Amino acid sequence: MARRASSALEEIQNNYEQRFNCGICMCPKLKMVYGTCQHRICVDCLYCNYDNRRPSMDKCPTCQKDEAFPPFRPDIPEDNIESQQCLGIRSCTNSGCPIEMWEWELEEHLLICPNRADSPAATAKRRRSHPIHTYDETKQQKKSLQLRMARSRSNVHELSRLRPRRQQVLVQLR
């Protein structure tokens, strides 16, 4: 019975995430652009570095409507970003880390974030007691690399492979 409730909860969470994730990279983002067709795509997937729409995005990838998104990168209003935050999307709090994720993923990410700032005392203590990386640190670095690779690709299968661990954490938190 508890297992069925857990799988129902996971299904609800997956549906919630899919509804508000970018339709291309399947990641939660704070800066989303709405098309005239009301589909949402993140700024990173929609525009090139020089603020022009990617040539492959002349049509909405969801409904194939022509010219659904602006040809140049728009300024995203603060209230759109706030509404994404109200949904539970957060940026990593470590400086220099560009990753955005769901609120329930943030705690785990902060443990493995490559940009985390350890206190000088903790760093000095670790150097004195463990001159070589411990197994846990190596494991965290490997997991961090896997997470970054999954977020940088638009490969849904890679994300779904990492998802069961996150859902286990969520079930334990509740």
PDB file of C-alpha atoms in Angstrom:
ATOM      1  CA  MET A   1       0.000   0.000   0.000  1.00  0.00           C
ATOM      2  CA  ALA A   2       2.787   2.415   0.934  1.00  0.00           C
ATOM      3  CA  ARG A   3       4.649   1.501  -2.244  1.00  0.00           C
ATOM      4  CA  ARG A   4       1.608   2.328  -4.374  1.00  0.00           C
ATOM      5  CA  ALA A   5       1.215   5.679  -2.593  1.00  0.00           C
ATOM      6  CA  SER A   6       4.905   6.384  -3.139  1.00  0.00           C
ATOM      7  CA  SER A   7       4.678   5.654  -6.867  1.00  0.00           C
ATOM      8  CA  ALA A   8       1.551   7.825  -7.120  1.00  0.00           C
ATOM      9  CA  LEU A   9       3.435  10.655  -5.398  1.00  0.00           C
ATOM     10  CA  GLU A  10       6.371  10.218  -7.783  1.00  0.00           C
ATOM     11  CA  GLU A  11       4.018  10.324 -10.779  1.00  0.00           C
ATOM     12  CA  ILE A  12       2.411  13.537  -9.520  1.00  0.00           C
ATOM     13  CA  GLN A  13       5.837  15.081  -8.970  1.00  0.00           C
ATOM     14  CA  ASN A  14       7.033  14.059 -12.454  1.00  0.00           C
ATOM     15  CA  ASN A  15       3.909  15.553 -14.054  1.00  0.00           C
ATOM     16  CA  TYR A  16       4.413  18.768 -12.074  1.00  0.00           C
ATOM     17  CA  GLU A  17       8.061  19.010 -13.124  1.00  0.00           C
ATOM     18  CA  GLN A  18       7.326  18.313 -16.780  1.00  0.00           C
ATOM     19  CA  ARG A  19       4.652  20.993 -16.878  1.00  0.00           C
ATOM     20  CA  PHE A  20       7.037  23.753 -15.780  1.00  0.00           C
ATOM     21  CA  ASN A  21      10.383  22.551 -17.178  1.00  0.00           C
ATOM     22  CA  CYS A  22      11.772  23.853 -20.453  1.00  0.00           C
ATOM     23  CA  GLY A  23      10.290  21.871 -23.320  1.00  0.00           C
ATOM     24  CA  ILE A  24      13.717  21.310 -24.876  1.00  0.00           C
ATOM     25  CA  CYS A  25      16.294  20.702 -22.140  1.00  0.00           C
ATOM     26  CA  MET A  26      13.685  19.394 -19.662  1.00  0.00           C
ATOM     27  CA  CYS A  27      15.290  21.449 -16.894  1.00  0.00           C
ATOM     28  CA  PRO A  28      13.642  23.999 -14.620  1.00  0.00           C
ATOM     29  CA  LYS A  29      14.752  27.535 -15.481  1.00  0.00           C
ATOM     30  CA  LEU A  30      13.964  30.966 -14.051  1.00  0.00           C
ATOM     31  CA  LYS A  31      14.166  32.796 -17.381  1.00  0.00           C
ATOM     32  CA  MET A  32      11.484  31.358 -19.640  1.00  0.00           C
ATOM     33  CA  VAL A  33      10.105  32.878 -22.833  1.00  0.00           C
ATOM     34  CA  TYR A  34       6.434  32.369 -23.680  1.00  0.00           C
ATOM     35  CA  GLY A  35       5.545  31.903 -27.332  1.00  0.00           C
ATOM     36  CA  THR A  36       2.388  33.208 -28.976  1.00  0.00           C
ATOM     37  CA  CYS A  37       1.210  29.596 -28.737  1.00  0.00           C
ATOM     38  CA  GLN A  38       1.681  29.752 -24.909  1.00  0.00           C
ATOM     39  CA  HIS A  39       4.467  27.145 -24.872  1.00  0.00           C
ATOM     40  CA  ARG A  40       7.512  27.938 -22.746  1.00  0.00           C
ATOM     41  CA  ILE A  41      11.179  27.561 -23.646  1.00  0.00           C
ATOM     42  CA  CYS A  42      14.162  28.692 -21.585  1.00  0.00           C
ATOM     43  CA  VAL A  43      16.306  31.563 -22.847  1.00  0.00           C
ATOM     44  CA  ASP A  44      19.400  29.305 -23.035  1.00  0.00           C
ATOM     45  CA  CYS A  45      17.752  26.877 -25.465  1.00  0.00           C
ATOM     46  CA  LEU A  46      15.960  29.522 -27.522  1.00  0.00           C
ATOM     47  CA  TYR A  47      18.708  32.078 -28.181  1.00  0.00           C
ATOM     48  CA  CYS A  48      22.348  31.988 -29.298  1.00  0.00           C
ATOM     49  CA  ASN A  49      25.120  33.779 -27.442  1.00  0.00           C
ATOM     50  CA  TYR A  50      24.613  36.856 -29.606  1.00  0.00           C
ATOM     51  CA  ASP A  51      20.922  37.208 -28.608  1.00  0.00           C
ATOM     52  CA  ASN A  52      19.391  36.043 -31.888  1.00  0.00           C
ATOM     53  CA  ARG A  53      16.907  33.194 -31.986  1.00  0.00           C
ATOM     54  CA  ARG A  54      18.503  29.913 -33.008  1.00  0.00           C
ATOM     55  CA  PRO A  55      17.702  29.030 -36.630  1.00  0.00           C
ATOM     56  CA  SER A  56      16.179  25.731 -35.532  1.00  0.00           C
ATOM     57  CA  MET A  57      13.648  27.622 -33.386  1.00  0.00           C
ATOM     58  CA  ASP A  58      11.763  29.354 -36.211  1.00  0.00           C
ATOM     59  CA  LYS A  59       8.895  27.025 -35.309  1.00  0.00           C
ATOM     60  CA  CYS A  60       7.688  26.103 -31.836  1.00  0.00           C
ATOM     61  CA  PRO A  61       9.194  22.673 -31.068  1.00  0.00           C
ATOM     62  CA  THR A  62       5.956  21.591 -29.381  1.00  0.00           C
ATOM     63  CA  CYS A  63       3.209  22.665 -31.789  1.00  0.00           C
ATOM     64  CA  GLN A  64       5.227  23.682 -34.893  1.00  0.00           C
ATOM     65  CA  LYS A  65       3.653  27.165 -35.071  1.00  0.00           C
ATOM     66  CA  ASP A  66       5.743  29.526 -37.238  1.00  0.00           C
ATOM     67  CA  GLU A  67       7.420  32.529 -35.592  1.00  0.00           C
ATOM     68  CA  ALA A  68       5.986  31.646 -32.171  1.00  0.00           C
ATOM     69  CA  PHE A  69       8.946  33.139 -30.275  1.00  0.00           C
ATOM     70  CA  PRO A  70      10.549  36.595 -30.622  1.00  0.00           C
ATOM     71  CA  PRO A  71      13.492  36.726 -33.055  1.00  0.00           C
ATOM     72  CA  PHE A  72      15.663  38.620 -30.515  1.00  0.00           C
ATOM     73  CA  ARG A  73      16.217  37.834 -26.837  1.00  0.00           C
ATOM     74  CA  PRO A  74      13.629  39.776 -24.795  1.00  0.00           C
ATOM     75  CA  ASP A  75      14.159  41.201 -21.337  1.00  0.00           C
ATOM     76  CA  ILE A  76      12.473  38.786 -18.941  1.00  0.00           C
ATOM     77  CA  PRO A  77      10.259  40.741 -16.497  1.00  0.00           C
ATOM     78  CA  GLU A  78      10.985  40.316 -12.797  1.00  0.00           C
ATOM     79  CA  ASP A  79       7.429  39.139 -12.140  1.00  0.00           C
ATOM     80  CA  ASN A  80       7.977  36.194 -14.530  1.00  0.00           C
ATOM     81  CA  ILE A  81      11.094  35.229 -12.600  1.00  0.00           C
ATOM     82  CA  GLU A  82       9.202  35.598  -9.311  1.00  0.00           C
ATOM     83  CA  SER A  83       6.402  33.364 -10.571  1.00  0.00           C
ATOM     84  CA  GLN A  84       8.981  30.695 -11.466  1.00  0.00           C
ATOM     85  CA  GLN A  85      10.407  31.022  -7.952  1.00  0.00           C
ATOM     86  CA  CYS A  86       6.916  30.624  -6.481  1.00  0.00           C
ATOM     87  CA  LEU A  87       6.644  27.344  -8.395  1.00  0.00           C
ATOM     88  CA  GLY A  88       9.769  26.155  -6.564  1.00  0.00           C
ATOM     89  CA  ILE A  89      12.601  26.828  -9.021  1.00  0.00           C
ATOM     90  CA  ARG A  90      15.816  27.990  -7.374  1.00  0.00           C
ATOM     91  CA  SER A  91      19.314  29.025  -8.443  1.00  0.00           C
ATOM     92  CA  CYS A  92      22.345  27.573  -6.746  1.00  0.00           C
ATOM     93  CA  THR A  93      23.392  29.920  -3.948  1.00  0.00           C
ATOM     94  CA  ASN A  94      27.124  29.366  -4.556  1.00  0.00           C
ATOM     95  CA  SER A  95      28.734  32.125  -6.578  1.00  0.00           C
ATOM     96  CA  GLY A  96      29.724  31.117 -10.078  1.00  0.00           C
ATOM     97  CA  CYS A  97      27.331  28.165 -10.272  1.00  0.00           C
ATOM     98  CA  PRO A  98      24.815  28.644 -13.116  1.00  0.00           C
ATOM     99  CA  ILE A  99      22.640  25.618 -12.296  1.00  0.00           C
ATOM    100  CA  GLU A 100      18.931  26.136 -11.642  1.00  0.00           C
ATOM    101  CA  MET A 101      16.855  23.368 -10.101  1.00  0.00           C
ATOM    102  CA  TRP A 102      13.735  22.531  -8.147  1.00  0.00           C
ATOM    103  CA  GLU A 103      13.721  23.553  -4.496  1.00  0.00           C
ATOM    104  CA  TRP A 104      13.698  19.917  -3.384  1.00  0.00           C
ATOM    105  CA  GLU A 105      16.914  19.293  -5.366  1.00  0.00           C
ATOM    106  CA  LEU A 106      18.795  22.258  -3.889  1.00  0.00           C
ATOM    107  CA  GLU A 107      19.975  20.662  -0.640  1.00  0.00           C
ATOM    108  CA  GLU A 108      21.524  17.680  -2.412  1.00  0.00           C
ATOM    109  CA  HIS A 109      23.105  19.943  -5.043  1.00  0.00           C
ATOM    110  CA  LEU A 110      24.709  22.180  -2.411  1.00  0.00           C
ATOM    111  CA  LEU A 111      26.510  19.144  -1.002  1.00  0.00           C
ATOM    112  CA  ILE A 112      28.102  18.297  -4.353  1.00  0.00           C
ATOM    113  CA  CYS A 113      28.316  21.716  -6.018  1.00  0.00           C
ATOM    114  CA  PRO A 114      31.817  22.283  -7.415  1.00  0.00           C
ATOM    115  CA  ASN A 115      31.541  25.994  -6.544  1.00  0.00           C
ATOM    116  CA  ARG A 116      30.702  25.507  -2.873  1.00  0.00           C
ATOM    117  CA  ALA A 117      32.665  27.637  -0.481  1.00  0.00           C
ATOM    118  CA  ASP A 118      34.102  25.658   2.397  1.00  0.00           C
ATOM    119  CA  SER A 119      35.117  27.588   5.436  1.00  0.00           C
ATOM    120  CA  PRO A 120      38.919  28.074   5.719  1.00  0.00           C
ATOM    121  CA  ALA A 121      38.977  26.188   9.013  1.00  0.00           C
ATOM    122  CA  ALA A 122      37.194  23.181   7.523  1.00  0.00           C
ATOM    123  CA  THR A 123      39.484  23.197   4.494  1.00  0.00           C
ATOM    124  CA  ALA A 124      42.646  23.378   6.624  1.00  0.00           C
ATOM    125  CA  LYS A 125      41.394  20.594   8.888  1.00  0.00           C
ATOM    126  CA  ARG A 126      40.601  18.394   5.891  1.00  0.00           C
ATOM    127  CA  ARG A 127      44.077  18.973   4.413  1.00  0.00           C
ATOM    128  CA  ARG A 128      45.760  18.004   7.693  1.00  0.00           C
ATOM    129  CA  SER A 129      43.739  14.876   8.271  1.00  0.00           C
ATOM    130  CA  HIS A 130      43.165  13.690   4.668  1.00  0.00           C
ATOM    131  CA  PRO A 131      45.894  14.622   2.229  1.00  0.00           C
ATOM    132  CA  ILE A 132      44.258  12.380  -0.402  1.00  0.00           C
ATOM    133  CA  HIS A 133      40.604  12.634  -1.395  1.00  0.00           C
ATOM    134  CA  THR A 134      38.383  10.330   0.586  1.00  0.00           C
ATOM    135  CA  TYR A 135      36.034   7.870  -1.077  1.00  0.00           C
ATOM    136  CA  ASP A 136      33.027  10.083  -0.235  1.00  0.00           C
ATOM    137  CA  GLU A 137      34.611  13.167  -1.836  1.00  0.00           C
ATOM    138  CA  THR A 138      35.441  11.213  -5.003  1.00  0.00           C
ATOM    139  CA  LYS A 139      31.912   9.833  -5.089  1.00  0.00           C
ATOM    140  CA  GLN A 140      30.453  13.357  -4.693  1.00  0.00           C
ATOM    141  CA  GLN A 141      32.680  14.690  -7.473  1.00  0.00           C
ATOM    142  CA  LYS A 142      31.584  11.875  -9.790  1.00  0.00           C
ATOM    143  CA  LYS A 143      27.929  12.537  -8.980  1.00  0.00           C
ATOM    144  CA  SER A 144      28.435  16.273  -9.543  1.00  0.00           C
ATOM    145  CA  LEU A 145      29.955  15.592 -12.954  1.00  0.00           C
ATOM    146  CA  GLN A 146      27.047  13.295 -13.863  1.00  0.00           C
ATOM    147  CA  LEU A 147      24.543  15.961 -12.796  1.00  0.00           C
ATOM    148  CA  ARG A 148      26.287  18.678 -14.818  1.00  0.00           C
ATOM    149  CA  MET A 149      26.463  16.431 -17.876  1.00  0.00           C
ATOM    150  CA  ALA A 150      22.773  15.596 -17.583  1.00  0.00           C
ATOM    151  CA  ARG A 151      21.807  19.258 -17.254  1.00  0.00           C
ATOM    152  CA  SER A 152      23.986  20.328 -20.167  1.00  0.00           C
ATOM    153  CA  ARG A 153      22.414  17.829 -22.550  1.00  0.00           C
ATOM    154  CA  SER A 154      18.884  17.694 -23.731  1.00  0.00           C
ATOM    155  CA  ASN A 155      18.935  13.943 -23.235  1.00  0.00           C
ATOM    156  CA  VAL A 156      15.796  13.010 -21.346  1.00  0.00           C
ATOM    157  CA  HIS A 157      17.027   9.482 -20.712  1.00  0.00           C
ATOM    158  CA  GLU A 158      20.083  10.738 -18.839  1.00  0.00           C
ATOM    159  CA  LEU A 159      17.893  12.894 -16.602  1.00  0.00           C
ATOM    160  CA  SER A 160      15.489  10.065 -15.919  1.00  0.00           C
ATOM    161  CA  ARG A 161      18.419   7.863 -14.856  1.00  0.00           C
ATOM    162  CA  LEU A 162      19.365  10.382 -12.156  1.00  0.00           C
ATOM    163  CA  ARG A 163      15.761  10.980 -11.094  1.00  0.00           C
ATOM    164  CA  PRO A 164      15.201   7.827  -8.923  1.00  0.00           C
ATOM    165  CA  ARG A 165      17.864   8.929  -6.390  1.00  0.00           C
ATOM    166  CA  ARG A 166      16.241  12.364  -6.055  1.00  0.00           C
ATOM    167  CA  GLN A 167      12.842  10.784  -5.545  1.00  0.00           C
ATOM    168  CA  GLN A 168      14.240   8.514  -2.832  1.00  0.00           C
ATOM    169  CA  VAL A 169      15.502  11.603  -1.035  1.00  0.00           C
ATOM    170  CA  LEU A 170      12.099  13.270  -1.395  1.00  0.00           C
ATOM    171  CA  VAL A 171      10.291  10.275   0.031  1.00  0.00           C
ATOM    172  CA  GLN A 172      12.718  10.189   2.978  1.00  0.00           C
ATOM    173  CA  LEU A 173      12.178  13.907   3.644  1.00  0.00           C
ATOM    174  CA  ARG A 174       8.424  13.515   3.838  1.00  0.00           C
TER     175      ARG A 174
END
